[in-house]
Amino acid sequence: MTSQRTRDRLVRRLQDEGISNMQVLELIRNTPRHIFVDEALASRSYEDTALPIGHGQTISQPYVVARMTAALLESGPMNKVLEVGTGSGYQAAILSPLSGQVYSVERIQPLLEQARMRLGELLLRNVRLKHSDGSWGWPELAPFDAIIATAAPEQVPESLLDQLAIGGRLVMPVGPPGVQDLILLTRTEEGIERKVLDKVSFVPMLGGVL
Ligand code: SAH
């Protein structure tokens, strides 16, 4: 169920859906998504679907992980990358080999601790995690080359925009619960450029910590 054949099938499916970045596809092929979900769901972990991870949260759909990762990778440097919404840690694991350093914040402590263990198991040492409300970003470490949010606010938090370097990109879902726009924002010398990439459905970005 977690065999190479199942993973190859997922990669072919992502290619059919329009993902063409080979670096991203190879990472999806080689990253064990089954260790980021509960054992009972492991047999479904190479389906192109979001899966529950407890606490009302989900591990993102592989297509969306690939799309967001490729959008950041193809638009500029990845030295310092911030993720808002660590969740299972899977997106951080995909970003790790592509980035100098990944910083990821999660508001639900038990999810964060579980992600810490899994990333440790995979020996991904350039991922630093923090328990906090990520809508504030990680101001002490700003600016970032790239910011990815894997939970959807109704509007882009100003503080995340403020923490982008010049040339920095922010990819995130924005909109009401249900269906959101996946947007790519780029900070230029002149201001912010905005592009809509897709329609997506993410869990909401919530305030405070648990
Ligand atoms: N990137 C994750 C996706 C997890 S779902 C993965 O690959 O599994 C989104 C996560 O965002 C949830 O774990 C949720 O608790 C978290 N989240 C929501 N609002 C947040 C906030 N304001 N700050 C930090 N994390 C937040």
GROMACS .gro file of C-alpha atoms and ligand atoms in nm:
model
  236
    1MET     CA    1   0.000   0.000   0.000
    2THR     CA    2   0.295   0.229   0.061
    3SER     CA    3   0.502   0.066  -0.212
    4GLN     CA    4   0.707   0.233  -0.483
    5ARG     CA    5   0.436   0.144  -0.734
    6THR     CA    6   0.172   0.337  -0.538
    7ARG     CA    7   0.401   0.638  -0.516
    8ASP     CA    8   0.482   0.624  -0.887
    9ARG     CA    9   0.109   0.620  -0.960
   10LEU     CA   10   0.060   0.934  -0.748
   11VAL     CA   11   0.340   1.111  -0.936
   12ARG     CA   12   0.189   1.015  -1.274
   13ARG     CA   13  -0.143   1.151  -1.157
   14LEU     CA   14   0.013   1.483  -1.051
   15GLN     CA   15   0.180   1.505  -1.393
   16ASP     CA   16  -0.159   1.444  -1.558
   17GLU     CA   17  -0.298   1.726  -1.346
   18GLY     CA   18  -0.033   1.964  -1.480
   19ILE     CA   19   0.254   1.948  -1.227
   20SER     CA   20   0.571   1.952  -1.435
   21ASN     CA   21   0.848   2.056  -1.195
   22MET     CA   22   1.072   1.748  -1.183
   23GLN     CA   23   1.242   1.845  -0.857
   24VAL     CA   24   0.904   1.867  -0.686
   25LEU     CA   25   0.775   1.547  -0.846
   26GLU     CA   26   1.087   1.356  -0.736
   27LEU     CA   27   1.047   1.484  -0.380
   28ILE     CA   28   0.685   1.371  -0.374
   29ARG     CA   29   0.798   1.032  -0.505
   30ASN     CA   30   1.070   0.995  -0.242
   31THR     CA   31   0.909   1.146   0.069
   32PRO     CA   32   0.721   0.888   0.279
   33ARG     CA   33   0.381   1.056   0.318
   34HIS     CA   34   0.254   0.751   0.509
   35ILE     CA   35   0.460   0.839   0.815
   36PHE     CA   36   0.279   1.176   0.838
   37VAL     CA   37  -0.065   1.020   0.889
   38ASP     CA   38  -0.213   0.782   1.144
   39GLU     CA   39  -0.130   0.416   1.079
   40ALA     CA   40  -0.498   0.343   1.010
   41LEU     CA   41  -0.482   0.581   0.711
   42ALA     CA   42  -0.141   0.475   0.581
   43SER     CA   43  -0.297   0.268   0.304
   44ARG     CA   44  -0.455   0.585   0.162
   45SER     CA   45  -0.153   0.807   0.200
   46TYR     CA   46  -0.052   0.800  -0.169
   47GLU     CA   47  -0.398   0.894  -0.292
   48ASP     CA   48  -0.422   1.251  -0.419
   49THR     CA   49  -0.643   1.360  -0.134
   50ALA     CA   50  -0.632   1.550   0.194
   51LEU     CA   51  -0.657   1.321   0.500
   52PRO     CA   52  -0.751   1.390   0.863
   53ILE     CA   53  -0.463   1.431   1.111
   54GLY     CA   54  -0.671   1.490   1.425
   55HIS     CA   55  -0.776   1.811   1.603
   56GLY     CA   56  -1.007   1.887   1.309
   57GLN     CA   57  -0.707   1.942   1.078
   58THR     CA   58  -0.589   1.776   0.756
   59ILE     CA   59  -0.267   1.693   0.574
   60SER     CA   60  -0.293   1.884   0.245
   61GLN     CA   61  -0.368   1.712  -0.086
   62PRO     CA   62  -0.043   1.618  -0.269
   63TYR     CA   63  -0.151   1.816  -0.578
   64VAL     CA   64  -0.183   2.132  -0.369
   65VAL     CA   65   0.149   2.068  -0.191
   66ALA     CA   66   0.316   2.025  -0.530
   67ARG     CA   67   0.148   2.332  -0.679
   68MET     CA   68   0.242   2.562  -0.391
   69THR     CA   69   0.597   2.429  -0.366
   70ALA     CA   70   0.656   2.465  -0.741
   71ALA     CA   71   0.513   2.820  -0.738
   72LEU     CA   72   0.769   2.925  -0.474
   73LEU     CA   73   1.059   2.732  -0.625
   74GLU     CA   74   1.006   2.868  -0.975
   75SER     CA   75   0.977   3.233  -0.869
   76GLY     CA   76   1.298   3.300  -0.674
   77PRO     CA   77   1.538   3.203  -0.396
   78MET     CA   78   1.453   2.966  -0.110
   79ASN     CA   79   1.718   3.049   0.147
   80LYS     CA   80   1.482   3.139   0.430
   81VAL     CA   81   1.135   2.993   0.411
   82LEU     CA   82   0.848   3.039   0.658
   83GLU     CA   83   0.552   2.803   0.678
   84VAL     CA   84   0.236   2.893   0.869
   85GLY     CA   85   0.052   2.575   0.972
   86THR     CA   86   0.298   2.288   1.029
   87GLY     CA   87   0.015   2.035   1.075
   88SER     CA   88   0.155   1.689   1.004
   89GLY     CA   89   0.493   1.829   0.894
   90TYR     CA   90   0.461   1.686   0.541
   91GLN     CA   91   0.476   2.020   0.357
   92ALA     CA   92   0.780   2.115   0.567
   93ALA     CA   93   0.946   1.783   0.472
   94ILE     CA   94   0.893   1.862   0.103
   95LEU     CA   95   1.032   2.215   0.147
   96SER     CA   96   1.336   2.106   0.351
   97PRO     CA   97   1.565   1.978   0.071
   98LEU     CA   98   1.471   2.276  -0.148
   99SER     CA   99   1.545   2.539   0.117
  100GLY     CA  100   1.838   2.675   0.312
  101GLN     CA  101   1.632   2.685   0.630
  102VAL     CA  102   1.263   2.618   0.690
  103TYR     CA  103   1.084   2.784   0.983
  104SER     CA  104   0.737   2.649   1.053
  105VAL     CA  105   0.479   2.760   1.310
  106GLU     CA  106   0.177   2.569   1.437
  107ARG     CA  107  -0.089   2.676   1.687
  108ILE     CA  108  -0.184   2.324   1.807
  109GLN     CA  109   0.091   2.194   2.037
  110PRO     CA  110   0.028   1.816   2.002
  111LEU     CA  111   0.042   1.841   1.621
  112LEU     CA  112   0.365   2.036   1.647
  113GLU     CA  113   0.528   1.776   1.874
  114GLN     CA  114   0.421   1.492   1.645
  115ALA     CA  115   0.559   1.679   1.341
  116ARG     CA  116   0.885   1.737   1.530
  117MET     CA  117   0.924   1.361   1.583
  118ARG     CA  118   0.849   1.273   1.222
  119LEU     CA  119   1.085   1.533   1.078
  120GLY     CA  120   1.350   1.408   1.321
  121GLU     CA  121   1.296   1.051   1.200
  122LEU     CA  122   1.365   1.167   0.845
  123LEU     CA  123   1.678   1.351   0.970
  124LEU     CA  124   1.556   1.680   0.823
  125ARG     CA  125   1.771   1.910   1.032
  126ASN     CA  126   1.708   2.242   0.859
  127VAL     CA  127   1.348   2.267   0.981
  128ARG     CA  128   1.288   2.475   1.295
  129LEU     CA  129   0.944   2.459   1.455
  130LYS     CA  130   0.762   2.696   1.688
  131HIS     CA  131   0.435   2.680   1.881
  132SER     CA  132   0.259   3.007   1.806
  133ASP     CA  133  -0.014   3.189   1.616
  134GLY     CA  134   0.144   3.211   1.274
  135SER     CA  135  -0.075   3.491   1.145
  136TRP     CA  136   0.190   3.709   1.314
  137GLY     CA  137   0.461   3.531   1.117
  138TRP     CA  138   0.801   3.502   1.291
  139PRO     CA  139   0.907   3.869   1.308
  140GLU     CA  140   1.242   3.810   1.485
  141LEU     CA  141   1.361   3.608   1.184
  142ALA     CA  142   1.219   3.822   0.903
  143PRO     CA  143   1.265   3.894   0.617
  144PHE     CA  144   1.188   3.566   0.439
  145ASP     CA  145   1.250   3.476   0.073
  146ALA     CA  146   0.935   3.271   0.070
  147ILE     CA  147   0.630   3.231   0.293
  148ILE     CA  148   0.373   2.953   0.258
  149ALA     CA  149   0.052   2.936   0.458
  150THR     CA  150  -0.139   2.609   0.464
  151ALA     CA  151  -0.447   2.744   0.643
  152ALA     CA  152  -0.680   3.003   0.492
  153PRO     CA  153  -0.742   3.348   0.639
  154GLU     CA  154  -1.026   3.562   0.500
  155GLN     CA  155  -0.768   3.825   0.414
  156VAL     CA  156  -0.390   3.825   0.377
  157PRO     CA  157  -0.239   3.915   0.719
  158GLU     CA  158  -0.041   4.241   0.685
  159SER     CA  159   0.228   4.104   0.915
  160LEU     CA  160   0.311   3.825   0.669
  161LEU     CA  161   0.345   4.074   0.384
  162ASP     CA  162   0.571   4.289   0.601
  163GLN     CA  163   0.801   3.991   0.658
  164LEU     CA  164   0.873   3.931   0.287
  165ALA     CA  165   1.214   4.030   0.150
  166ILE     CA  166   1.224   4.233  -0.172
  167GLY     CA  167   1.171   3.964  -0.437
  168GLY     CA  168   1.008   3.747  -0.169
  169ARG     CA  169   0.694   3.546  -0.249
  170LEU     CA  170   0.396   3.449  -0.040
  171VAL     CA  171   0.174   3.160  -0.148
  172MET     CA  172  -0.147   3.097   0.043
  173PRO     CA  173  -0.518   3.024   0.025
  174VAL     CA  174  -0.734   3.330   0.093
  175GLY     CA  175  -1.109   3.342   0.136
  176PRO     CA  176  -1.406   3.212   0.333
  177PRO     CA  177  -1.438   2.854   0.463
  178GLY     CA  178  -1.523   2.611   0.182
  179VAL     CA  179  -1.346   2.737  -0.125
  180GLN     CA  180  -1.063   2.987  -0.149
  181ASP     CA  181  -0.832   3.142  -0.406
  182LEU     CA  182  -0.477   3.010  -0.399
  183ILE     CA  183  -0.274   3.326  -0.447
  184LEU     CA  184   0.090   3.408  -0.515
  185LEU     CA  185   0.204   3.751  -0.396
  186THR     CA  186   0.546   3.892  -0.483
  187ARG     CA  187   0.704   4.189  -0.306
  188THR     CA  188   0.882   4.411  -0.559
  189GLU     CA  189   1.055   4.748  -0.516
  190GLU     CA  190   0.731   4.907  -0.630
  191GLY     CA  191   0.485   4.715  -0.416
  192ILE     CA  192   0.297   4.384  -0.420
  193GLU     CA  193   0.212   4.180  -0.732
  194ARG     CA  194  -0.080   3.939  -0.704
  195LYS     CA  195  -0.161   3.631  -0.909
  196VAL     CA  196  -0.440   3.377  -0.858
  197LEU     CA  197  -0.314   3.021  -0.918
  198ASP     CA  198  -0.613   2.800  -0.844
  199LYS     CA  199  -0.928   2.734  -0.646
  200VAL     CA  200  -0.858   2.534  -0.329
  201SER     CA  201  -1.019   2.422  -0.005
  202PHE     CA  202  -0.811   2.460   0.312
  203VAL     CA  203  -0.890   2.457   0.683
  204PRO     CA  204  -0.931   2.811   0.821
  205MET     CA  205  -0.644   3.010   0.972
  206LEU     CA  206  -0.743   3.064   1.334
  207GLY     CA  207  -0.608   3.297   1.602
  208GLY     CA  208  -0.458   3.202   1.937
  209VAL     CA  209  -0.279   2.884   2.043
  210LEU     CA  210  -0.396   2.545   2.176
  211SAH     N1  211   0.114   2.195   0.609
  211SAH     C1  212   0.031   2.100   0.678
  211SAH     C2  213  -0.117   2.129   0.658
  211SAH     C3  214  -0.189   2.119   0.788
  211SAH     S1  215  -0.352   2.189   0.789
  211SAH     C4  216   0.067   1.958   0.640
  211SAH     O1  217   0.146   1.940   0.547
  211SAH     O2  218   0.017   1.864   0.703
  211SAH     C5  219  -0.320   2.351   0.844
  211SAH     C6  220  -0.258   2.368   0.979
  211SAH     O3  221  -0.258   2.509   1.007
  211SAH     C7  222  -0.335   2.304   1.096
  211SAH     O4  223  -0.249   2.218   1.165
  211SAH     C8  224  -0.377   2.423   1.182
  211SAH     O5  225  -0.374   2.397   1.321
  211SAH     C9  226  -0.273   2.527   1.145
  211SAH     N2  227  -0.311   2.665   1.170
  211SAH    C10  228  -0.431   2.725   1.150
  211SAH     N3  229  -0.424   2.855   1.187
  211SAH    C11  230  -0.298   2.877   1.232
  211SAH    C12  231  -0.229   2.991   1.284
  211SAH     N4  232  -0.289   3.110   1.298
  211SAH     N5  233  -0.100   2.975   1.319
  211SAH    C13  234  -0.036   2.856   1.307
  211SAH     N6  235  -0.095   2.746   1.259
  211SAH    C14  236  -0.224   2.756   1.221
   0.00000   0.00000   0.00000
